[in-house]
Every structure is written in C-alpha cells, then in structure tokens.
Amino acid sequence: MHQSCSGDSEDGGKGKEKRRRSGFFGLSALQPMTPIRAENASSSVLQKSRRSSFFHPAGVDGSPSAALEDDENGESPRTTRPRTLTRSGRPKSLFGSLRSLRSTDDDDRLTTPTSKASSVYDEDRAADPIPLGGVVLCHGEAQRTGMMFRKKRDYLVLTDRHLIRFKSHSRALEAFPSLPARMGRTESPRHASTSSAGSASEMVRTPPSSATSIPLQNIVAVSRLDDGKPVFCIEVAQVDDDNSRAGFMTLQLRDPSEVDTWMDSIRGAVSATRDIHAAPYPQKSLEYVTRAVERERDYNPGHFQIFRVVQRGAGRTVAGASSEDLSKMTSSVCYLVVGIHKIHLIPVSRPISRSSASSLGELESSTAYGILSVISIDVKGNDDSLEIFVRLPPKERRAIFLASVAAVDIAVTIRHVAEYLRPQWLQQPLRVTLPIDQDDLVFSANAAEEEYGCFHRTLTAYCIAFEVDASKIRYTIETEVEDGPRFVLLAPTSGSGSSYGLLELLAVLRSLRYNERFQSISFNGISLDPLLRRRDVHGTEHVAWNNRSGMAIGNHDMGRKNMLVQEMQAIAAKSKRLRRMDFTSCINRKPQDDDTGPRDPGCGIVEALFPLCRRQLTNVDWVVLSGIELGETDLDYLVDAAVQRCCHLRALEISRCGLMDRSLQMILNSMLYQDNTLEAIDISGNLARLSPSTFQGQIGHFAYIRRLNLSRVQRTSGPEPLVTTETILTWRLEELDLSETSINERTVQSIATYLSAKNSETLRELRLNQCDLTGKDVATFMRSMTRIRGVAREMHMNVSENRLEKEHDDLVHSIASGCSPSHLSMRMLEYHKEDRFRELILAIKKNTTLRSLDLSKASLPYDANHDTCEALKQMFTENRTLQQLDISGEYAHLEVAKFGIGLNHALQGLETNCALKVLRIEYQKLGLQGANTLADVLRKNSCLREIYCEHNEINLQAITTLVNGLEVNKTVVYLPRLDSDRETSLQSMGKDIQSTTQEPVSRLNTFQRGIAAVKNVTTGPAAARATGKAPTYTDHDIREAIQILDDKWDSQTSRLEQYLQRNRDVADGVPVADEDEEADRPDSGTSFTVMLERARLDTTPTVERGDALAALGHHDDDSKTLRAAAPSSPPQSLRSKTSRGLDTSPRKETSPRKQPSPRKEDSHRKERSPRKE
C-alpha cells in the first residue's frame, strides 16, 4: 500500500525535493492539532501526556501526535539509535540539506526530547493521558510517498479513537500485542485487515515513541481522489480548532479493495465518534465565524448552523502531478455556515506567523451563495464528497466541490432552510441526492406563519440570492376589491430607474409562485419586456412541468421558451386560488405579421395562459390584455381557447390592442362559446369599426354581462343605436362606459330606458365623457335614474367634456330639484357666459342628493366676478349634503382655468360649513391671501378632514400661516407638504435676485425694489442714484439666504406633520397630551429680502454691520415684505432651531414667550455692535 501526506501548496521538482523528509505525518503534510473538547468528556479524559510533536512548528503548541525521524524500511540509518530520539548531525541522505518548509533548527528542536510541556495543557496531560483506544478496527502496511529512489513503508492502526502510524510492524505489535505477527520479511505490500472488537481489545494510554496518532474527532473528511495516475488515492483532512491548524493526508493505493476497506473503516469510526463524542466548537472559532457572517448581514442566532468542510477544486490535475500536489493545490479546510439567507464558506482562521510560508492564505476572504440559488446537492455514497450547484438565471450553473464527514447533515440543513424560505412551494426546485432513504428524513413544519403566505420572506430571500436591492421593489396588497386580496406590483422607488430589471422581476414572480393567498395579481404599467427578450438555456429546474394537482402540462419544449412564458405559466398553474391577472401595458412591442418575414412570436402572455385555460390546468379565467398589441400568433392561442366551453372565461379585456375589423370579429365570434360565463367585455380603443347590426347579434348572446366598455369605439354611420333597448334590458350592468363614442338620439333613449328599468338598480358607474351630450341629455339621464325626488341614486355619473351649456336650463332644473345621482363629475366644462355657471352653482346650493361633485378645470370667459364668488360662498354656507368637492383649476400652455382672486371671498363660506369633508382646490393661485383665508377656515371649521391645495404659489409665509391655523384645528388629517410650491418659490426668488443686478431700480417690481432698498442701506442712496442700478449680492449671500429659507421651510413641514399626526390620533381615539398653543409659536414668516440681507451682513465688516443693522430696522417703506417680522436670532441659529414638539431639550414651564419686534431686535443688535473708532 502506497500512501503520502500533503499540506501547504508546493509545485514542480523543487517541491518534491523539499518533501524528501516528509513522512506519513511529515512536516509539510500535517499541521499541529489538539483534540476537540467534548461536552460530556471529563477532564481526565481530555488530557494526554506526550513529548514534543514531530510536527510542532516554533511557537505553536497543542498537537496530540508525536513522530520520529524517517528511515528506510523502518530501520535507523545509524548502527545504534537512542530511544530518546536525539539527533547528532545531518542525515546521511542525498537530500538531507533540503528541509520541508522548516529550518534546520526547527527540526532539531522538534526531534529533541524535552521535559517541558508542548502546550499549556501538556503538564496536565502527563498526569492523566488520553487513551488511544481499546478496539483495533483496521490495520495494515502503508507505503509512503515523497521518496525518489527508496520506498518506505509504515504500519497503520485504526482504533475507535485514533488513527496511528507506526514506524514498522514490530513497533505496532509492541503497542497492540493482539495484532497478528508477520511471518518472515517481505517487500510486497500487505493488504489491510480488520479486527473485531472481541479479538483486539486493549487500552493503550500513550503512543510509543515510534508512533504518531490523529484523533478521529479532528478528521474533517475522508474522500477519494483522482490524480490521473493508475493508482487509487484517499485524502484524509483534519483540523485543530483550538490552534486553527489544518492538514491533509493522502494515501496512494494500487488495490481498490484496500481503498474500500480503509474508506469504510475510517468513515465508520469517525461517524461512531461523532455520535458518541459531539465536540463543540471553541469560542474563538465561533466568534471568528460569527463576525464573518455578520459582515454579510446574514447572522441570526435562530438560523445558524456551522460545519467543518474541505473545499476542493473542480477538475483533474495535469498529467504528472502527484496526489500530494493535487490536494495542496485544490483543497482547503473551511467552515461552512448555513445562515438565514446564505451559505458561507469561511477559511479557517490561522494565527499570523512571520516564519510561515502560508501566510498569504490568511488573506483569503469568505464567499457566500444565496440559499435560493442552490439548484442541486449531490452527496456521494462511497466517500464524504459533497457537490453543491448554484445558478443565477439565466447564467450557467457553478459547482462547489466539498467534502465533510457531515455531508448528509449539510444537505439536509440546506434543504430545510430552503423550505423555510419557500414555505408555499410544494415542489422545491432543489434536487437533493442522498445515500440514505430520504423518506426517513422528517422536516419540521415552518413556524411563525406570516401574512400572505410568507410572501415578504420569500421575496427577501430571492432578492438576496439574485443579488438585487430589495428596497427597490414596491408593491401593495388591496383587500377591499373584487377577487381580493389583490397583489399589485408598483413602479420601482424613485432614483432607482424607471423599470425593473430581469432578476428583480424574477424575484417577484418566483415569490408569487405557489402562493395561495392572492386571488388577483396586477402588473398594470410594469414593463415585462426583460423577460420577453431572454431565454434561459442553461437549466430547467425552474420550469413548471405540471400544475399544482400534478397534472402534466404537456409542453415538452417549454425549456426553450422565453422566460416570460415560463414564469407566467408557472404562476397560473401552481395556484388554485388565483383567478385574475392584469397585464395592462406590460409589453411594449409591435407585431411583425408581414408575409415576407418569419411569423411573429407573440407577446408571450397569451401563449402562457390560454393553453392552460383550454386544458383546464388553471383557475385563472380573467385576463386583462389592455395596452398590448396582439399579433396573429396571439390570436391563434386566444381563439383556440375561447372556442372551448370548458375554459369558462369570465372576461375579455382587449382595450387598445391594435385590433382591426377582421381580428376583432374573429375574437367576438369565438367568445360566443363563453356566453354562460362571460361577465366583462372591454374592446375600447381599437381601430376596428363596429357595425351596429352585426354587433347586436354578437353582444346579445351574453346574458350575464356586468361590465361593458365601448369607449373610443368607431362605428359605422346610421340612425340605429349602438346597443338596442331590447339587448340592454337583459343585462344587470354594474359599469357602462361609452366615453368618446358617438352617441345619437336613439342611443340616448336606450340608455334612459335602461336607467328607468329595474334591472339597472345594480349600475354603479356610468361614464359618458366627451360624447357630445347636451344639458338636456344629461337631465334626461338624471330624471330616468331617479326613483324618488330628493332621494339620491347610488351611482357615479361622469359627463365631463360635454356641451352642457347647450340646453343648460334642463340640467340646472334637474339638479336643483334633487334629480341627480350621489356622485357627479362634470370636469372641463366650458362656459361662454358666466351667468350660466352661476346658475349651476345656485342649483347645487339647493341640491340635497349630491354627496360628491367634481367641477375641476371649469373654464370661464374671465375671472369669476363678485356675483359668482358670492354664489360660491352661499353654496359653501347653505349646502348640507355635499361631502366632497373639487374646484381645482388648470395651468396649460394655451389655456388657464381659474376663478381668480375672488375665490378667497368665496372660501369664507367654509367657516360655517358642517358637511364638507374633502376639499380639492389646486391650481387656483391662492397665494398668501388665499392661505390666510384657509387658515381662518381651519381655525373655525370642525368638519373638514382633507384639504388638497398644491400648486397655488404658496411661499414660506403662506405655509407658515396654514400651519398656524392647523395648530388650532383638531379634525384635518391631511394637508399636503407643498413640495412643488416650495420648489417653485425658490426658483422664482432666484430669478428675482438675478434680475436686480440687470435692471434699473425704476423698472423693478415691488419685491425687487425692496431688495434694492435694503442694498441702498449699506451702499448709500447716492451711489444707487448715480449708477441707476441696484447693487449686486455675492453668490455666497444668495446661497446662505436660500439655505436659511430651506431650513425654515423644513421647520414648518415638521410642525405640519406633528399636527396631522396629532389629529390622526384624535380621530383614532388615541389620547394626546394637552399643548400650550402659544408657546414657541412662530410668526407669519420672515421675508426672503430680510433673510438675504442678514446673510450678507454675516460677511460684512464689523463697522459697516453696525450701521446697516441700525438702518435695516427703519427702512421698510419700499416693500411690503420688509414689514414682515424679522427672525429672533442670527441666521446660524435659524438653521438649528427646531419646531415645537420636535425639540428634545428640556423646557421650563413658563408663560408664553413673545418674540421681540423687528425694531426692538435691531436696536438691541445696534447696542451690541462695536463703536466706530
């Protein structure tokens, strides 16, 4: 039997020469080791008496083995050799001067007997040594490697605790008398033999001086090696955790039966030792591993498993390389840690040694792989080898070759964690091959069930495995919807791109697979093009070959489909509760269906879902394809499924799909087979022209229609209605949309007849936008839907962008008499006469049925006059039913729709209003005056809940006024942060400042003249008159002033959030503490001019600053902004001042402190300024 030992990496002939003196456990082969302390072992058993180890490097202690100088055939090269193992000179060998990674002094000292202990435990070990074992399990001769001209043999003995190497058979016989005696001397290798426990039971307390032993607890792995030579190799890896030393021993054998004998014996002995003596890891090793895992942000005490492994290379070595070179070049001992989301391979920490040739290995960093990226684990049965395959789609897989005595435990642990991260998956995409019966493995059930099938847990794990940022993915879950709960994927977070990438989409889709909590999934507006353009040809572990019930899908070429088809088919097939999928505007492509080129492959979604519907392999029966242009391939899949009655399709939503006459007619004719199940039809926005006569024959077959969308549909000319009265009376519609579709008089009569019928009681949404309706037509609809005058019909009617000014009196009379729905939208009304609009407002004042009204973007010939604004004020004051009102304006390039400054007078009516809860008043240019009016409303109104007032030219003074009013109000729970107004205000001020340096003072506006007036304080009026221009500010002054303004705006925003949260707590019944409403309350805001001047004064020389501050308090006649209250502290303090409620510093309970007036403050500053000299 030929055997060798390998350690640190060496190469070429020099390495072989250096290894001349490396024996079975030679210097370069094995690092010093100490036995791992077992939990149940007594202190007497954990000690061992021995002399200095043969492997001991300088300054390293704790090896449990001892070795002798090598000689030929077990004989000494000298005539006499003392048993004390001393050396008196160089060895008489040709390569005696070539040392193996150690100096001559080290070897001399290592082989010289000494009475000192080799480690801190050796003194105790001498008193009570560790037994080498009482049962000989296997023994036999071994041939050593590393010799060029001579062959050396050792004798190996495997006990139940150690693997021992003796110099010769006679030395082994001295230690174990039960071993069979050798009959004569022979040069041929002996076969290994095994002994039973009964025939070879003896207790050897210490190894003889001619033996070296390895504790079985230190063995990491026993595996087979293939170095390309006609020999058989066994590699035994070991590690000493206490000293962080690892080593390898390679046995080369020519007889495969000996390989099997030694493999079975060593592996069996190590397994038995692990079962009996489970050794814990040293504390320093645990701390080292924990720090490495924490760096990967994957540490969780409840999900932390650690194993010792050998990481090996992935291929055969080149011809001529020895097995020792093979193990050195391709093997390393590591810690394998299974965390909550990753598998970590952490090199064994080794103490820094300047004389060590392997110090570069300490620079190796740990590697980590996502657990959900593991696709296969293969545990070999004939050794301790373990192969783990990981793969990130759509790349090739990567193999990790490991070996460990705990290979089965590692595979089972990874499988268990993968099931924890994918608790809903009935068929895990992780294939585990074990040499034992997997039916005997029982995986514990996943505890701590989370919401929605642990979706967030699975999504986080996939994001980590795919190396994507989980914070970029946004989604919401809607519960109060039809077919809910509904998962809705939202656009990615701002600043992270406008669309998701391939791996981000895959993380979401695979997290949704097998999820039984969602009945609807919406990808509305999310681009799925990255999936459509990619194919994963490097693996099929992710492909769904059967549905949740185990029925085969039957598509054998699914592995060659694009990833969109694969993923969508898997989601639909693996969930039984999923009923609806929304793909509105998810694919941006144009079909290429010309006769000259290849056939268009289609959008992928139709190919993925409708074949499953045809074969009843999914419960998805509502597919929204709006906004996706369909090609001939898509039509083939759709029509082929629609003609099968077993599909039970509930909806056909193909809006804006680019369908022509032939395509649309083909789809409508095929859907006739779904007449008993079809509930919704949406064919809006297509290019096809509908013939009313043909369309009546098709649409009349569907008796269970609930939603019908015929908006933006082109029809042929003719007097006949698009939908006849006979057809519409058979339906119980919930939504009807005819927006942007030409409606003639007969169609109006058909709709009015349906509204008056009992079947229309279920109708909740009627959209007739831009249908060229008149006021009389709308009044007809209102009177038809009204059952009892003065009692609201629960319906939302949208009649925006119609010619309601025509025959306007009928509309006004219907609204005033209470013949109206509960929700009415009349957006973008254009009035050429303002008195018509005033009549509408007065009718709304009398109405008692409207609860929600949208009059936004109403266009008047001029700004509303006093009479119109007074009518609006009366409406606010007297109406007792209106709860939601939208009177927002519009800023367009060609037209501006607003009511003008008179709206501030109208808003005063809200002070006594007791019904309105939601007010939208955007784009009305309220400014500071409007903010003051709203602040007064907030102080007196106790009914409003939400106010939307963005885009109203709100500056710092205006928002300060609003927040001061909100401080008193306890009912408003929403008021915007006004970020857009903030940006607009800063931009406007920047332009005004720049213009002051370019225009004469006489041509400046009020704000600019105020700035110029302040400048004249320091530069002198005479200089200003002489030049005719206002002085300029430095860029530093402008930046400082803008920074002060920005900080003050942040302060007001903080106050706003504080008061809104207080009001939300009050609405929810949460007790709130009483507040001192006057303490630290800010004024109405500081003007930007004053801020700019004070920022400039920070850099003004001291003498000039005193005069400027004195003048600043008195010079306020040129601008209204200069009369605003000045800040009560220097600009530096303005930037650090916090608003009340957010300041964490202690405050004494005193009376409210009033801020000093600007004049007093300036005079105070003047007194402190230095005098002129």
CSV table of C-alpha atoms in Angstrom, one decimal, residues 433-590:
chain,number,residue,atom,x,y,z
A,433,THR,CA,-29.4,13.2,-3.7
A,434,LEU,CA,-28.5,11.4,-0.5
A,435,PRO,CA,-27.0,7.9,0.0
A,436,ILE,CA,-29.8,7.2,2.5
A,437,ASP,CA,-33.5,6.8,2.2
A,438,GLN,CA,-34.9,10.4,2.1
A,439,ASP,CA,-38.3,9.1,3.3
A,440,ASP,CA,-36.8,8.7,6.7
A,441,LEU,CA,-36.0,12.4,6.8
A,442,VAL,CA,-38.8,14.4,8.5
A,443,PHE,CA,-38.6,18.1,8.1
A,444,SER,CA,-40.3,20.1,10.8
A,445,ALA,CA,-43.2,22.4,9.9
A,446,ASN,CA,-42.4,26.0,9.4
A,447,ALA,CA,-43.4,28.0,12.5
A,448,ALA,CA,-44.2,31.7,12.8
A,449,GLU,CA,-46.6,31.9,9.8
A,450,GLU,CA,-46.5,35.4,8.3
A,451,GLU,CA,-49.1,37.3,6.4
A,452,TYR,CA,-50.0,36.4,2.8
A,453,GLY,CA,-48.2,33.1,2.7
A,454,CYS,CA,-44.8,34.5,3.9
A,455,PHE,CA,-44.5,36.4,0.6
A,456,HIS,CA,-42.2,39.0,2.1
A,457,ARG,CA,-39.9,36.3,3.5
A,458,THR,CA,-39.6,34.6,0.2
A,459,LEU,CA,-39.2,37.8,-1.8
A,460,THR,CA,-36.3,38.9,0.5
A,461,ALA,CA,-34.6,35.6,0.2
A,462,TYR,CA,-34.8,35.7,-3.6
A,463,CYS,CA,-33.5,39.3,-3.8
A,464,ILE,CA,-30.5,38.2,-1.7
A,465,ALA,CA,-29.9,35.1,-3.7
A,466,PHE,CA,-30.2,37.1,-7.0
A,467,GLU,CA,-28.0,39.9,-5.6
A,468,VAL,CA,-30.6,42.7,-6.2
A,469,ASP,CA,-31.7,45.5,-3.9
A,470,ALA,CA,-34.9,44.5,-2.2
A,471,SER,CA,-35.7,48.1,-1.3
A,472,LYS,CA,-36.2,49.0,-4.9
A,473,ILE,CA,-39.2,46.7,-5.2
A,474,ARG,CA,-42.5,48.3,-4.2
A,475,TYR,CA,-45.9,46.6,-4.0
A,476,THR,CA,-49.2,46.9,-2.3
A,477,ILE,CA,-51.9,44.4,-1.3
A,478,GLU,CA,-55.5,45.5,-1.8
A,479,THR,CA,-58.2,43.7,0.2
A,480,GLU,CA,-61.4,45.7,-0.5
A,481,VAL,CA,-61.6,44.7,-4.1
A,482,GLU,CA,-63.3,42.1,-6.2
A,483,ASP,CA,-61.4,38.9,-6.3
A,484,GLY,CA,-59.3,40.0,-3.4
A,485,PRO,CA,-56.8,40.1,-1.9
A,486,ARG,CA,-55.0,41.5,-4.9
A,487,PHE,CA,-51.3,41.8,-5.2
A,488,VAL,CA,-50.2,45.0,-7.1
A,489,LEU,CA,-46.7,45.5,-8.2
A,490,LEU,CA,-45.8,49.2,-8.2
A,491,ALA,CA,-43.2,51.2,-10.0
A,492,PRO,CA,-39.7,51.0,-8.5
A,493,THR,CA,-38.6,53.5,-5.9
A,494,SER,CA,-37.5,56.9,-7.1
A,495,GLY,CA,-33.9,57.2,-8.1
A,496,SER,CA,-33.5,53.5,-8.9
A,497,GLY,CA,-34.6,53.6,-12.5
A,498,SER,CA,-37.9,53.7,-14.3
A,499,SER,CA,-38.3,50.0,-14.7
A,500,TYR,CA,-37.3,46.7,-13.1
A,501,GLY,CA,-34.5,44.5,-14.3
A,502,LEU,CA,-34.6,40.8,-15.2
A,503,LEU,CA,-33.5,39.5,-11.8
A,504,GLU,CA,-35.8,41.9,-9.9
A,505,LEU,CA,-38.8,40.6,-11.9
A,506,LEU,CA,-37.8,37.0,-11.4
A,507,ALA,CA,-37.5,37.6,-7.7
A,508,VAL,CA,-41.1,38.9,-7.6
A,509,LEU,CA,-42.6,36.2,-9.9
A,510,ARG,CA,-41.0,33.3,-8.1
A,511,SER,CA,-42.1,34.6,-4.8
A,512,LEU,CA,-45.7,34.7,-6.2
A,513,ARG,CA,-45.4,31.1,-7.4
A,514,TYR,CA,-47.4,28.6,-5.2
A,515,ASN,CA,-48.9,31.5,-3.2
A,516,GLU,CA,-52.4,30.6,-2.2
A,517,ARG,CA,-53.3,34.0,-0.5
A,518,PHE,CA,-53.8,36.2,-3.6
A,519,GLN,CA,-56.8,35.8,-5.9
A,520,SER,CA,-55.7,38.6,-8.2
A,521,ILE,CA,-52.3,39.7,-9.4
A,522,SER,CA,-51.7,43.1,-11.2
A,523,PHE,CA,-48.7,44.1,-13.2
A,524,ASN,CA,-50.5,47.2,-14.6
A,525,GLY,CA,-48.0,49.6,-16.1
A,526,ILE,CA,-44.9,47.5,-15.2
A,527,SER,CA,-42.7,46.6,-18.1
A,528,LEU,CA,-42.1,42.9,-18.5
A,529,ASP,CA,-40.0,43.3,-21.6
A,530,PRO,CA,-36.8,42.0,-20.0
A,531,LEU,CA,-38.5,38.6,-19.5
A,532,LEU,CA,-39.8,38.5,-23.1
A,533,ARG,CA,-36.4,39.1,-24.6
A,534,ARG,CA,-34.5,36.5,-22.6
A,535,ARG,CA,-34.3,32.7,-22.7
A,536,ASP,CA,-32.7,30.5,-20.1
A,537,VAL,CA,-31.0,27.7,-21.9
A,538,HIS,CA,-28.7,26.7,-19.0
A,539,GLY,CA,-31.2,24.9,-16.8
A,540,THR,CA,-34.8,23.8,-16.5
A,541,GLU,CA,-35.2,23.4,-12.7
A,542,HIS,CA,-37.4,26.5,-12.7
A,543,VAL,CA,-39.8,25.2,-15.4
A,544,ALA,CA,-43.3,24.1,-14.3
A,545,TRP,CA,-43.9,20.8,-15.9
A,546,ASN,CA,-47.2,20.1,-14.1
A,547,ASN,CA,-49.8,22.1,-12.3
A,548,ARG,CA,-50.5,22.2,-8.6
A,549,SER,CA,-52.6,19.0,-8.8
A,550,GLY,CA,-49.8,17.1,-10.5
A,551,MET,CA,-51.3,17.1,-14.0
A,552,ALA,CA,-48.7,17.3,-16.7
A,553,ILE,CA,-48.8,20.5,-18.8
A,554,GLY,CA,-47.5,18.5,-21.7
A,555,ASN,CA,-45.4,21.2,-23.4
A,556,HIS,CA,-42.1,19.3,-24.0
A,557,ASP,CA,-40.3,22.3,-25.5
A,558,MET,CA,-41.1,24.6,-22.5
A,559,GLY,CA,-37.4,24.7,-21.7
A,560,ARG,CA,-36.7,26.6,-24.9
A,561,LYS,CA,-39.4,29.2,-24.4
A,562,ASN,CA,-38.7,32.8,-23.3
A,563,MET,CA,-38.7,33.5,-19.6
A,564,LEU,CA,-41.9,35.4,-19.6
A,565,VAL,CA,-43.8,32.3,-20.9
A,566,GLN,CA,-42.1,30.1,-18.4
A,567,GLU,CA,-42.8,32.3,-15.3
A,568,MET,CA,-46.4,33.3,-16.1
A,569,GLN,CA,-47.3,29.7,-16.9
A,570,ALA,CA,-45.8,28.6,-13.6
A,571,ILE,CA,-47.7,31.2,-11.6
A,572,ALA,CA,-51.0,30.3,-13.2
A,573,ALA,CA,-50.5,26.6,-13.0
A,574,LYS,CA,-49.2,26.4,-9.4
A,575,SER,CA,-52.0,28.3,-7.7
A,576,LYS,CA,-55.6,27.2,-7.2
A,577,ARG,CA,-57.0,30.4,-5.8
A,578,LEU,CA,-55.6,32.7,-8.4
A,579,ARG,CA,-58.5,33.9,-10.6
A,580,ARG,CA,-57.5,37.2,-12.2
A,581,MET,CA,-54.3,38.6,-13.8
A,582,ASP,CA,-53.9,42.2,-15.1
A,583,PHE,CA,-51.2,42.8,-17.7
A,584,THR,CA,-52.3,46.3,-18.8
A,585,SER,CA,-49.5,48.0,-20.8
A,586,CYS,CA,-46.9,45.5,-19.7
A,587,ILE,CA,-45.4,44.7,-23.1
A,588,ASN,CA,-44.2,47.4,-25.5
A,589,ARG,CA,-43.9,45.8,-28.9
A,590,LYS,CA,-45.4,45.9,-32.3
